Short mmCIF file of C-alpha atoms and ligand atoms in Angstrom, two decimals:
data_model
loop_
_atom_site.label_atom_id
_atom_site.label_comp_id
_atom_site.label_asym_id
_atom_site.label_seq_id
_atom_site.Cartn_x
_atom_site.Cartn_y
_atom_site.Cartn_z
CA MET D 1291 0.00 0.00 0.00
CA ALA D 1292 2.74 2.39 1.00
CA SER D 1293 4.47 1.90 -2.30
CA THR D 1294 1.19 2.58 -4.12
CA MET D 1295 0.80 5.88 -2.31
CA LEU D 1296 4.38 6.83 -2.98
CA SER D 1297 4.04 6.26 -6.68
CA VAL D 1298 1.69 9.26 -6.85
CA ALA D 1299 4.69 11.49 -6.55
CA SER D 1300 6.85 9.66 -9.08
CA ALA D 1301 7.08 10.96 -12.65
CA SER D 1302 4.45 8.75 -14.26
CA PRO D 1303 2.62 5.93 -12.57
CA PHE D 1304 2.20 4.33 -15.95
CA ALA D 1305 5.86 4.48 -16.91
CA SER D 1306 6.59 0.85 -16.13
CA LEU D 1307 3.30 -0.52 -17.44
CA SER D 1308 3.11 -2.21 -20.79
CA PRO D 1309 -0.10 -1.50 -22.74
CA LEU D 1310 -1.35 -5.00 -21.89
CA GLU D 1311 -0.83 -4.63 -18.16
CA ASN D 1312 -2.59 -1.32 -18.14
CA VAL D 1313 -6.04 -2.71 -18.68
CA LYS D 1314 -9.01 -3.68 -16.64
CA GLY D 1315 -9.40 -3.59 -12.90
CA LYS D 1316 -12.88 -4.42 -11.72
CA LEU D 1317 -14.76 -3.18 -8.70
CA LYS D 1318 -18.16 -4.37 -7.51
CA LEU D 1319 -20.40 -1.87 -5.77
CA GLY D 1320 -23.68 -3.50 -4.71
CA SER D 1321 -25.18 -4.75 -7.93
CA ALA D 1322 -23.26 -2.26 -10.05
CA SER D 1323 -20.01 -3.34 -11.57
CA LEU D 1324 -17.56 -0.62 -12.49
CA SER D 1325 -14.53 -1.12 -14.69
CA PHE D 1326 -11.48 1.07 -14.33
CA ASN D 1327 -8.08 1.30 -15.79
CA LYS D 1328 -5.99 -0.08 -13.02
CA ALA D 1329 -4.11 3.11 -12.30
CA LYS D 1330 -1.37 2.16 -9.93
CA GLY D 1331 -0.66 5.68 -8.76
CA ASN D 1332 -4.17 6.85 -7.98
CA PRO D 1333 -5.51 5.53 -4.66
CA PHE D 1334 -9.04 6.68 -5.47
CA ILE D 1335 -9.45 4.29 -8.37
CA ASN D 1336 -7.44 1.40 -7.03
CA ALA D 1337 -9.73 -1.57 -6.45
CA LYS D 1338 -7.51 -3.21 -3.86
CA SER D 1339 -7.22 -0.15 -1.67
CA PHE D 1340 -10.86 0.86 -1.92
CA CYS D 1341 -11.96 -0.66 1.43
CA ARG D 1342 -9.03 0.80 3.24
CA ILE D 1343 -9.72 4.28 1.86
CA SER D 1344 -13.34 4.24 3.02
CA MET D 1345 -12.35 3.08 6.52
CA VAL D 1346 -9.77 5.82 6.80
CA ALA D 1347 -12.33 8.36 5.65
CA ALA D 1348 -14.78 7.15 8.30
CA VAL D 1349 -12.44 7.82 11.24
CA ASN D 1350 -10.28 10.65 9.92
CA ALA D 1351 -11.03 14.11 8.66
CA SER D 1352 -11.18 14.50 4.91
CA ARG D 1353 -7.95 14.76 2.96
CA PHE D 1354 -9.60 17.78 1.39
CA GLU D 1355 -10.00 19.63 4.70
CA SER D 1356 -7.82 22.48 3.45
CA VAL D 1357 -9.94 22.99 0.34
CA THR D 1358 -12.10 26.02 0.93
CA MET D 1359 -15.47 26.71 -0.72
CA ALA D 1360 -15.00 28.65 -3.95
CA PRO D 1361 -17.25 31.67 -4.47
CA PRO D 1362 -19.98 31.40 -7.12
CA ASP D 1363 -18.90 32.58 -10.57
CA PRO D 1364 -19.82 36.26 -11.06
CA ILE D 1365 -21.62 35.49 -14.35
CA LEU D 1366 -22.56 31.81 -14.48
CA GLY D 1367 -23.39 31.89 -10.75
CA VAL D 1368 -26.13 34.42 -11.55
CA SER D 1369 -27.96 31.79 -13.63
CA GLU D 1370 -27.75 29.34 -10.72
CA ALA D 1371 -29.33 31.91 -8.39
CA PHE D 1372 -31.99 32.68 -11.01
CA ARG D 1373 -32.97 29.03 -11.30
CA ALA D 1374 -33.47 28.86 -7.53
CA ASP D 1375 -35.88 31.86 -7.51
CA THR D 1376 -39.58 30.96 -7.81
CA HIS D 1377 -40.96 34.50 -8.25
CA GLU D 1378 -43.17 34.82 -11.34
CA SER D 1379 -41.65 38.12 -12.54
CA LYS D 1380 -38.05 36.92 -12.33
CA LEU D 1381 -35.80 37.92 -15.20
CA ASN D 1382 -32.34 36.55 -16.02
CA LEU D 1383 -30.24 39.33 -17.52
CA GLY D 1384 -26.97 37.89 -16.21
CA VAL D 1385 -25.45 35.60 -18.80
CA GLY D 1386 -25.06 36.79 -22.38
CA ALA D 1387 -27.30 34.23 -24.06
CA TYR D 1388 -29.89 35.02 -26.71
CA ARG D 1389 -33.56 34.44 -25.88
CA THR D 1390 -36.64 34.79 -28.08
CA GLU D 1391 -39.29 37.43 -27.44
CA GLU D 1392 -40.96 34.70 -25.33
CA LEU D 1393 -37.69 34.50 -23.36
CA GLN D 1394 -36.98 30.99 -24.53
CA PRO D 1395 -33.56 29.68 -25.67
CA TYR D 1396 -33.19 29.71 -29.44
CA VAL D 1397 -31.65 27.09 -31.70
CA LEU D 1398 -31.00 28.62 -35.12
CA ASP D 1399 -32.79 27.04 -38.10
CA VAL D 1400 -29.48 26.81 -39.96
CA VAL D 1401 -28.02 24.85 -37.07
CA LYS D 1402 -30.88 22.33 -37.24
CA LYS D 1403 -30.37 22.04 -41.00
CA ALA D 1404 -26.63 21.55 -40.61
CA GLU D 1405 -27.27 18.85 -37.99
CA ASN D 1406 -29.72 17.10 -40.33
CA LEU D 1407 -27.05 17.09 -43.01
CA MET D 1408 -24.71 15.32 -40.60
CA VAL D 1409 -27.29 12.62 -39.88
CA GLU D 1410 -28.05 12.17 -43.59
CA ARG D 1411 -24.38 11.79 -44.36
CA GLY D 1412 -23.96 9.30 -41.52
CA GLU D 1413 -20.85 11.07 -40.29
CA ASN D 1414 -18.74 9.27 -37.71
CA LYS D 1415 -17.44 10.25 -34.26
CA GLU D 1416 -13.77 9.41 -34.70
CA TYR D 1417 -11.17 11.57 -32.95
CA LEU D 1418 -10.34 14.82 -34.66
CA PRO D 1419 -6.69 15.74 -35.20
CA ILE D 1420 -5.28 17.84 -32.34
CA GLU D 1421 -5.73 21.02 -34.39
CA GLY D 1422 -9.41 20.24 -35.05
CA LEU D 1423 -11.56 19.80 -38.14
CA ALA D 1424 -9.70 21.01 -41.25
CA ALA D 1425 -12.90 22.24 -42.94
CA PHE D 1426 -13.75 24.26 -39.81
CA ASN D 1427 -10.29 25.76 -39.46
CA LYS D 1428 -10.39 26.87 -43.09
CA VAL D 1429 -13.78 28.60 -42.91
CA THR D 1430 -13.25 30.14 -39.49
CA ALA D 1431 -10.09 31.96 -40.60
CA GLU D 1432 -11.81 33.06 -43.83
CA LEU D 1433 -14.79 34.36 -41.93
CA LEU D 1434 -12.53 36.39 -39.69
CA PHE D 1435 -9.98 37.80 -42.10
CA GLY D 1436 -11.95 37.58 -45.36
CA ALA D 1437 -11.24 34.76 -47.83
CA ASP D 1438 -9.14 37.04 -50.06
CA ASN D 1439 -6.92 38.31 -47.30
CA PRO D 1440 -3.20 37.95 -48.20
CA VAL D 1441 -2.46 36.45 -44.78
CA ILE D 1442 -4.63 33.49 -45.74
CA LYS D 1443 -3.31 33.21 -49.28
CA GLN D 1444 0.26 33.30 -47.96
CA GLN D 1445 -0.57 30.69 -45.27
CA ARG D 1446 0.55 33.03 -42.54
CA VAL D 1447 -2.25 32.15 -40.12
CA ALA D 1448 -1.89 29.35 -37.60
CA THR D 1449 -5.46 28.30 -36.85
CA VAL D 1450 -6.30 25.72 -34.22
CA GLN D 1451 -9.84 24.77 -33.22
CA GLY D 1452 -10.42 25.60 -29.56
CA LEU D 1453 -12.96 24.93 -26.84
CA SER D 1454 -14.98 27.98 -27.80
CA GLY D 1455 -13.75 31.49 -26.99
CA THR D 1456 -12.64 30.62 -23.47
CA GLY D 1457 -10.61 27.56 -24.48
CA SER D 1458 -9.03 29.45 -27.37
CA LEU D 1459 -7.99 32.30 -25.08
CA ARG D 1460 -6.62 29.75 -22.63
CA LEU D 1461 -4.53 28.06 -25.31
CA ALA D 1462 -3.13 31.42 -26.43
CA ALA D 1463 -2.34 32.27 -22.81
CA ALA D 1464 -0.41 28.99 -22.52
CA LEU D 1465 1.54 29.91 -25.66
CA ILE D 1466 2.38 33.31 -24.18
CA GLU D 1467 3.46 31.76 -20.91
CA ARG D 1468 5.76 29.31 -22.67
CA TYR D 1469 7.28 31.48 -25.39
CA PHE D 1470 7.11 34.99 -23.92
CA PRO D 1471 8.03 34.43 -20.28
CA GLY D 1472 7.43 37.54 -18.22
CA ALA D 1473 5.56 39.36 -21.00
CA LYS D 1474 2.55 41.22 -19.72
CA VAL D 1475 -0.97 41.18 -21.11
CA LEU D 1476 -2.80 44.50 -20.95
CA ILE D 1477 -6.52 44.14 -20.43
CA SER D 1478 -9.21 46.79 -20.51
CA SER D 1479 -10.75 48.15 -17.33
CA PRO D 1480 -13.38 46.81 -17.06
CA THR D 1481 -13.42 43.60 -19.06
CA TRP D 1482 -15.18 40.24 -19.24
CA GLY D 1483 -14.50 38.77 -15.78
CA ASN D 1484 -13.03 35.52 -17.00
CA HIS D 1485 -10.09 37.21 -18.76
CA LYS D 1486 -8.34 37.71 -15.42
CA ASN D 1487 -8.98 34.09 -14.39
CA ILE D 1488 -7.57 32.83 -17.68
CA PHE D 1489 -4.31 34.75 -17.36
CA ASN D 1490 -4.01 34.04 -13.64
CA ASP D 1491 -4.39 30.31 -14.16
CA SER D 1492 -1.92 30.45 -17.05
CA ARG D 1493 0.55 32.36 -14.85
CA VAL D 1494 0.69 35.23 -17.31
CA PRO D 1495 1.12 38.65 -15.65
CA TRP D 1496 -1.48 41.24 -16.60
CA SER D 1497 -2.34 44.82 -15.87
CA GLU D 1498 -5.22 47.04 -16.86
CA TYR D 1499 -5.51 49.92 -19.29
CA ARG D 1500 -8.14 52.58 -18.86
CA TYR D 1501 -11.17 52.04 -21.07
CA TYR D 1502 -14.44 53.18 -19.55
CA ASP D 1503 -15.09 56.71 -18.38
CA PRO D 1504 -18.04 56.77 -15.94
CA LYS D 1505 -18.35 60.56 -16.30
CA THR D 1506 -19.09 60.44 -20.01
CA VAL D 1507 -20.38 56.85 -19.89
CA GLY D 1508 -18.11 56.49 -22.91
CA LEU D 1509 -14.60 55.49 -23.93
CA ASP D 1510 -11.66 56.96 -22.02
CA PHE D 1511 -9.67 57.15 -25.23
CA GLU D 1512 -6.86 59.38 -23.89
CA GLY D 1513 -6.41 57.11 -20.87
CA MET D 1514 -6.39 54.02 -23.04
CA ILE D 1515 -3.71 55.40 -25.36
CA ALA D 1516 -1.58 56.66 -22.47
CA ASP D 1517 -1.67 53.30 -20.70
CA ILE D 1518 -0.83 51.31 -23.84
CA LYS D 1519 2.05 53.73 -24.47
CA ALA D 1520 3.34 53.36 -20.93
CA ALA D 1521 3.43 49.54 -21.00
CA PRO D 1522 6.77 47.75 -21.50
CA GLU D 1523 7.61 47.21 -25.18
CA GLY D 1524 6.44 43.90 -26.54
CA SER D 1525 3.43 43.56 -24.26
CA PHE D 1526 0.29 41.82 -25.46
CA VAL D 1527 -2.73 44.11 -25.72
CA LEU D 1528 -6.04 42.33 -25.31
CA LEU D 1529 -8.70 44.05 -27.41
CA HIS D 1530 -12.38 43.21 -27.83
CA GLY D 1531 -12.82 42.95 -31.60
CA CYS D 1532 -16.35 44.32 -31.39
CA ALA D 1533 -19.16 44.80 -28.86
CA HIS D 1534 -16.91 45.37 -25.85
CA ASN D 1535 -18.05 43.32 -22.87
CA PRO D 1536 -19.34 44.62 -20.46
CA THR D 1537 -19.53 48.27 -21.58
CA GLY D 1538 -20.95 47.93 -25.11
CA ILE D 1539 -18.64 50.81 -26.09
CA ASP D 1540 -16.31 50.32 -29.07
CA PRO D 1541 -13.65 52.65 -30.48
CA THR D 1542 -14.58 54.43 -33.72
CA PRO D 1543 -12.69 53.42 -36.92
CA GLU D 1544 -10.49 56.53 -36.48
CA GLN D 1545 -9.74 55.58 -32.89
CA TRP D 1546 -8.86 52.01 -33.95
CA GLU D 1547 -6.27 53.51 -36.34
CA LYS D 1548 -4.72 55.48 -33.49
CA ILE D 1549 -4.72 52.43 -31.21
CA ALA D 1550 -2.94 50.49 -33.98
CA ASN D 1551 -0.39 53.32 -34.29
CA VAL D 1552 0.57 53.14 -30.63
CA ILE D 1553 0.65 49.36 -30.54
CA GLN D 1554 2.90 49.31 -33.60
CA ALA D 1555 5.17 52.04 -32.27
CA LYS D 1556 5.65 50.13 -29.01
CA SER D 1557 6.11 46.74 -30.75
CA HIS D 1558 3.24 45.38 -28.73
CA ILE D 1559 1.35 42.33 -29.95
CA PRO D 1560 -2.41 42.77 -30.43
CA PHE D 1561 -4.51 39.96 -29.03
CA PHE D 1562 -8.14 40.14 -30.13
CA ASP D 1563 -11.04 38.47 -28.41
CA VAL D 1564 -13.82 38.13 -31.00
CA ALA D 1565 -16.85 36.63 -29.27
CA TYR D 1566 -19.55 38.61 -31.09
CA GLN D 1567 -18.73 38.67 -34.81
CA GLY D 1568 -21.97 39.47 -36.63
CA PHE D 1569 -23.83 39.97 -33.41
CA ALA D 1570 -22.84 43.57 -32.81
CA SER D 1571 -23.84 45.21 -36.08
CA GLY D 1572 -25.63 42.29 -37.72
CA SER D 1573 -22.80 42.12 -40.32
CA LEU D 1574 -19.93 39.63 -40.10
CA ASP D 1575 -17.64 41.89 -42.13
CA THR D 1576 -18.34 45.11 -40.22
CA ASP D 1577 -17.68 43.34 -36.93
CA ALA D 1578 -14.34 42.01 -38.18
CA ALA D 1579 -13.14 45.45 -39.32
CA SER D 1580 -10.86 46.05 -36.32
CA VAL D 1581 -9.03 42.74 -36.77
CA ARG D 1582 -8.70 43.32 -40.51
CA LEU D 1583 -7.37 46.84 -39.99
CA PHE D 1584 -4.52 45.58 -37.80
CA THR D 1585 -3.87 42.66 -40.14
CA ALA D 1586 -3.65 44.96 -43.17
CA ARG D 1587 -0.79 46.80 -41.46
CA GLY D 1588 1.26 43.61 -41.57
CA MET D 1589 1.26 43.16 -37.81
CA GLU D 1590 1.59 39.79 -36.12
CA LEU D 1591 -1.42 39.21 -33.90
CA LEU D 1592 -3.62 36.71 -32.12
CA VAL D 1593 -7.38 36.30 -32.43
CA ALA D 1594 -9.61 34.08 -30.29
CA GLN D 1595 -12.99 33.35 -31.89
CA SER D 1596 -16.24 32.03 -30.47
CA TYR D 1597 -19.42 30.68 -32.10
CA SER D 1598 -21.38 30.66 -28.85
CA LYS D 1599 -23.36 33.80 -29.63
CA ASN D 1600 -23.48 34.26 -33.38
CA LEU D 1601 -24.50 30.66 -34.10
CA GLY D 1602 -26.05 30.04 -30.68
CA LEU D 1603 -23.67 27.12 -30.10
CA TYR D 1604 -23.02 27.93 -26.43
CA ALA D 1605 -22.79 24.37 -25.17
CA GLU D 1606 -21.01 22.94 -28.20
CA ARG D 1607 -17.80 24.74 -27.21
CA ILE D 1608 -16.70 25.72 -30.67
CA GLY D 1609 -14.20 28.45 -31.48
CA ALA D 1610 -10.62 28.90 -32.64
CA ILE D 1611 -7.31 30.55 -31.93
CA ASN D 1612 -5.68 32.23 -34.91
CA VAL D 1613 -2.11 33.49 -34.82
CA VAL D 1614 -1.11 35.71 -37.73
CA CYS D 1615 2.64 35.41 -38.29
CA SER D 1616 5.05 37.23 -40.54
CA SER D 1617 5.84 34.08 -42.54
CA ALA D 1618 4.25 30.76 -43.43
CA ASP D 1619 7.18 29.06 -41.80
CA ALA D 1620 6.61 30.83 -38.47
CA ALA D 1621 2.89 30.01 -38.69
CA ALA D 1622 3.64 26.31 -39.16
CA ARG D 1623 5.91 26.33 -36.12
CA VAL D 1624 3.40 28.23 -33.97
CA LYS D 1625 0.67 25.80 -34.99
CA SER D 1626 2.82 22.84 -34.03
CA GLN D 1627 3.35 24.34 -30.57
CA LEU D 1628 -0.33 25.14 -30.11
CA LYS D 1629 -1.03 21.47 -30.82
CA ARG D 1630 1.65 20.47 -28.35
CA LEU D 1631 -0.01 22.63 -25.68
CA ALA D 1632 -3.49 21.31 -26.46
CA ARG D 1633 -2.57 17.63 -26.39
CA PRO D 1634 -2.04 17.23 -22.62
CA MET D 1635 -4.87 19.68 -21.79
CA TYR D 1636 -7.75 18.06 -23.69
CA SER D 1637 -6.10 15.99 -26.44
CA ASN D 1638 -8.34 17.06 -29.31
CA PRO D 1639 -11.49 19.15 -29.63
CA PRO D 1640 -15.14 18.05 -30.06
CA ILE D 1641 -16.45 17.50 -33.57
CA HIS D 1642 -20.14 18.38 -33.44
CA GLY D 1643 -19.96 22.17 -33.37
CA ALA D 1644 -17.05 22.19 -35.81
CA ARG D 1645 -19.16 20.31 -38.37
CA ILE D 1646 -22.08 22.68 -37.83
CA VAL D 1647 -19.91 25.72 -38.52
CA ALA D 1648 -18.22 24.05 -41.51
CA ASN D 1649 -21.60 23.03 -42.97
CA VAL D 1650 -23.20 26.45 -42.47
CA VAL D 1651 -20.32 28.58 -43.69
CA GLY D 1652 -19.34 26.15 -46.43
CA ASP D 1653 -22.80 26.07 -48.03
CA PRO D 1654 -23.82 29.31 -49.80
CA ALA D 1655 -27.56 28.82 -49.13
CA LEU D 1656 -27.09 28.04 -45.43
CA PHE D 1657 -24.55 30.84 -45.11
CA ASN D 1658 -27.10 33.36 -46.39
CA GLU D 1659 -29.77 31.96 -44.09
CA TRP D 1660 -27.38 32.30 -41.17
CA LYS D 1661 -26.73 35.95 -41.99
CA ALA D 1662 -30.50 36.58 -42.07
CA GLU D 1663 -30.98 34.87 -38.70
CA MET D 1664 -28.09 36.79 -37.19
CA GLU D 1665 -29.58 40.06 -38.42
CA MET D 1666 -32.88 39.00 -36.89
CA MET D 1667 -31.22 38.34 -33.50
CA ALA D 1668 -29.17 41.55 -33.58
CA GLY D 1669 -32.33 43.40 -34.66
CA ARG D 1670 -34.40 42.06 -31.77
CA ILE D 1671 -31.74 43.25 -29.33
CA LYS D 1672 -31.70 46.68 -30.94
CA ASN D 1673 -35.50 46.92 -30.63
CA VAL D 1674 -35.36 45.97 -26.97
CA ARG D 1675 -32.59 48.53 -26.41
CA GLN D 1676 -34.76 51.26 -27.93
CA LYS D 1677 -37.84 50.19 -25.95
CA LEU D 1678 -35.88 50.13 -22.69
CA TYR D 1679 -34.64 53.64 -23.36
CA ASP D 1680 -38.19 54.81 -24.15
CA SER D 1681 -39.55 53.22 -20.96
CA LEU D 1682 -36.79 54.71 -18.81
CA SER D 1683 -37.25 58.16 -20.31
CA ALA D 1684 -41.01 58.00 -19.75
CA LYS D 1685 -40.82 56.71 -16.19
CA ASP D 1686 -37.87 58.67 -14.80
CA LYS D 1687 -39.13 62.15 -13.98
CA SER D 1688 -35.77 63.33 -12.63
CA GLY D 1689 -34.51 64.50 -16.01
CA LYS D 1690 -31.66 61.99 -16.09
CA ASP D 1691 -30.41 61.38 -19.60
CA TRP D 1692 -30.57 57.65 -20.39
CA SER D 1693 -29.51 58.05 -24.03
CA PHE D 1694 -26.12 56.43 -23.33
CA ILE D 1695 -28.00 53.11 -23.55
CA LEU D 1696 -28.68 53.79 -27.22
CA LYS D 1697 -25.00 54.42 -27.93
CA GLN D 1698 -23.91 51.03 -26.56
CA ILE D 1699 -23.80 48.08 -28.95
CA GLY D 1700 -23.99 44.31 -28.74
CA MET D 1701 -25.77 42.07 -26.30
CA PHE D 1702 -25.26 44.12 -23.18
CA SER D 1703 -26.10 47.40 -21.61
CA PHE D 1704 -23.83 48.82 -18.96
CA THR D 1705 -26.43 50.61 -16.85
CA GLY D 1706 -24.12 52.47 -14.49
CA LEU D 1707 -25.91 50.91 -11.49
CA ASN D 1708 -23.48 50.35 -8.65
CA ILE D 1709 -23.10 47.16 -6.65
CA ASP D 1710 -25.80 48.04 -4.09
CA GLN D 1711 -28.21 49.22 -6.74
CA SER D 1712 -27.59 46.02 -8.72
CA ALA D 1713 -28.23 44.00 -5.54
CA ASN D 1714 -31.55 45.82 -5.12
CA MET D 1715 -32.50 44.86 -8.68
CA THR D 1716 -32.24 41.23 -7.63
CA SER D 1717 -33.47 41.26 -4.03
CA LYS D 1718 -36.47 43.51 -4.60
CA TRP D 1719 -37.28 43.08 -8.30
CA HIS D 1720 -36.01 39.56 -9.02
CA VAL D 1721 -33.96 40.93 -11.90
CA TYR D 1722 -30.75 38.88 -12.09
CA MET D 1723 -27.69 40.70 -13.44
CA THR D 1724 -23.96 40.94 -12.80
CA LYS D 1725 -22.76 43.10 -9.92
CA ASP D 1726 -20.94 45.49 -12.25
CA GLY D 1727 -24.29 46.87 -13.44
CA ARG D 1728 -24.34 44.97 -16.72
CA ILE D 1729 -27.61 43.64 -18.12
CA SER D 1730 -27.95 41.26 -21.04
CA LEU D 1731 -30.50 42.75 -23.41
CA ALA D 1732 -30.51 39.41 -25.23
CA GLY D 1733 -32.43 38.05 -22.23
CA LEU D 1734 -35.04 40.84 -22.29
CA SER D 1735 -38.35 41.01 -24.17
CA LEU D 1736 -40.27 44.08 -25.33
CA ALA D 1737 -43.02 43.03 -22.93
CA LYS D 1738 -40.68 43.19 -19.93
CA CYS D 1739 -39.12 46.59 -20.68
CA ASP D 1740 -41.57 48.56 -18.53
CA TYR D 1741 -41.03 46.25 -15.57
CA LEU D 1742 -37.27 46.53 -15.98
CA ALA D 1743 -37.44 50.30 -16.28
CA ASP D 1744 -39.42 50.47 -12.99
CA ALA D 1745 -36.73 48.35 -11.34
CA ILE D 1746 -33.87 50.48 -12.70
CA VAL D 1747 -35.49 53.81 -11.80
CA ASP D 1748 -36.24 52.57 -8.27
CA SER D 1749 -32.74 51.15 -7.76
CA PHE D 1750 -30.99 54.18 -9.23
CA HIS D 1751 -32.89 56.82 -7.19
CA ASN D 1752 -33.71 54.98 -3.97
CA VAL D 1753 -30.48 53.08 -3.31
CA SER D 1754 -27.29 55.06 -2.91
N1 PGU U 1156 -14.92 36.62 -24.62
C1 PGU U 1156 -15.90 37.47 -24.28
C2 PGU U 1156 -15.64 38.92 -24.41
C3 PGU U 1156 -17.13 36.99 -23.82
O1 PGU U 1156 -18.08 37.85 -23.51
C4 PGU U 1156 -17.33 35.61 -23.69
C5 PGU U 1156 -18.61 35.04 -23.17
C6 PGU U 1156 -16.28 34.76 -24.09
C7 PGU U 1156 -15.10 35.30 -24.55
C8 PGU U 1156 -16.34 33.27 -24.02
O2 PGU U 1156 -17.42 32.65 -24.50
P1 PGU U 1156 -17.38 31.14 -24.94
O3 PGU U 1156 -18.73 30.61 -24.65
O4 PGU U 1156 -16.30 30.45 -24.18
O5 PGU U 1156 -17.08 31.16 -26.40
N2 PGU U 1156 -19.25 35.80 -22.21
C9 PGU U 1156 -20.63 35.59 -21.85
C10 PGU U 1156 -20.96 34.15 -21.50
C11 PGU U 1156 -20.89 33.69 -20.11
C12 PGU U 1156 -19.49 33.50 -19.62
O6 PGU U 1156 -19.07 34.34 -18.82
O7 PGU U 1156 -18.83 32.54 -20.06
C13 PGU U 1156 -21.01 36.62 -20.81
O8 PGU U 1156 -22.14 36.57 -20.33
O9 PGU U 1156 -20.21 37.51 -20.51
#
C-alpha cells in the first residue's frame, strides 16, 4: 500500500506498465459493476485499496479539509441563483445568451439544418486531429480575415480549433506563458470577468488599461492610449474585436487607427477576443473590421474566436485561436506548438460544433440563411434597447439622460448601477444581473421593458 501511495509522486505511474498490463481492474459496488483502468498511482481508483480508503475516511477528517469553498462565478453563478428563484416576474439578464421574445432559448434554423445534413451523411465520431476539423479551421479563418486576405493566401495564419472562446484564449495564454516568459498582457478596465482568471491560471502577468469613463459613460480614449504607451515594449494588448463586454462601447474606426499606431510604435502584440462577430452590427464583415485593420498593417497578432453567440452554439464549445505570423514558416511552427499545448490539456477538440460551422459557412444557401438569422437576433436586441430607453425616459421624472444606452452596442447594456443598486435589482425586483451593473438585453423582451425600467429607476434613485 505504501508503495502505491508513494508512486503518486513519481514521474508517471504508468511508466513501467506495458499497454497490456494497463487494462481492466474491476470493482463491484452493490449490484453495479464498475470497470477502471488499473491506475497504480491513484488511490481513489485502485480496487484493492478501496476498502481501506473508506475506513480511513470514516475515522479521519477528509484529505480535502484544506480545500475552501469557492465563491460562485460572477456570471454563471447568476444563472444558478436565477434558477433557484420561484418569483413569477423573475428575469435573467446575467449571462449573455440570446432568448426569443418569449424569453426561450433559441436554436437557429441553420443549425438544425446543418445537424440534419450530418445525420443524412452518416458522419462518424472518430477523434479529430489535435488542431481540429480542417474544414472548420479553413472557414473560421476566412470568416474572420476575409477569404481574399493575403495572410490566408500566404498561409501566414496558424489556426487551431479551440474549446470555444474561453478555451481558445486559454490556449493562447499557454503559448504566451511558454514562449514569452514575463511578457505582460494588458486588459481593458473593465473587461469580461473571465479574462483575469484565464491569465491568472496560465501564470501570465497582466495589468489594466483605462477604457471606460463613468463621467461620459463612454470610452476613455486618452487614458487608453496613455496606458498602452506606458506599458513595457512587446506587451500583449487584449482588445475586444467588437461589442466590448461589459460596456458595449467600441472605439470608432479613427480611434482604432490610433490604437494600432501606438501598438505598432511600441512593438506590442495585439490579441483580439472576438466573441460577437456578426452579433454587434448584424454584419460579419463590419464586426471584423478592427481585426482586418490591424492585419492589413502587416502586424503579427492573435485572435480568439467564439461561435457561442453568433451561431447560438453555447454548449457545443466551438471556437478557434488564430495566430497571424510574418511568414508561413513561423505560422507552421506556432501551430505545431499550439497542438503540443493542447494535447495534454484536452487531447483534441469536439467534432459536433465544428461540423455545424463548416456546414453552415461552407454552403452558400445556409450561409445566407445564417446571416439573415443573425440580423434577426441583432435586430431584436436593438429593438429591446430602444424600448428600454423609451420606458426609462417615460418613467424617470428626474430628467436623467438615459440616451447612453442607445450608444452602446452588442448584447449588453452597462447601466451604471453600482453594486448596491444592482443588488436591489435582484433582491427587490427579481432581476438577475452581474454586480458590475451589466444587463444582457438578449435576455429581455419588449413586454418586460416597462417592468425593468421600474426596477432600474427605483434602484438608481432609492439606493445610494
Ligand atoms: N470573450 C468574451 C468577451 C465573452 O463575452 C465571452 C462570453 C467569451 C469570450 C467566451 O465565450 P465562450 O462561450 O467560451 O465562447 N461571455 C458571456 C458568456 C458567459 C461567460 O461568462 O462565459 C457573458 O455573459 O459575458
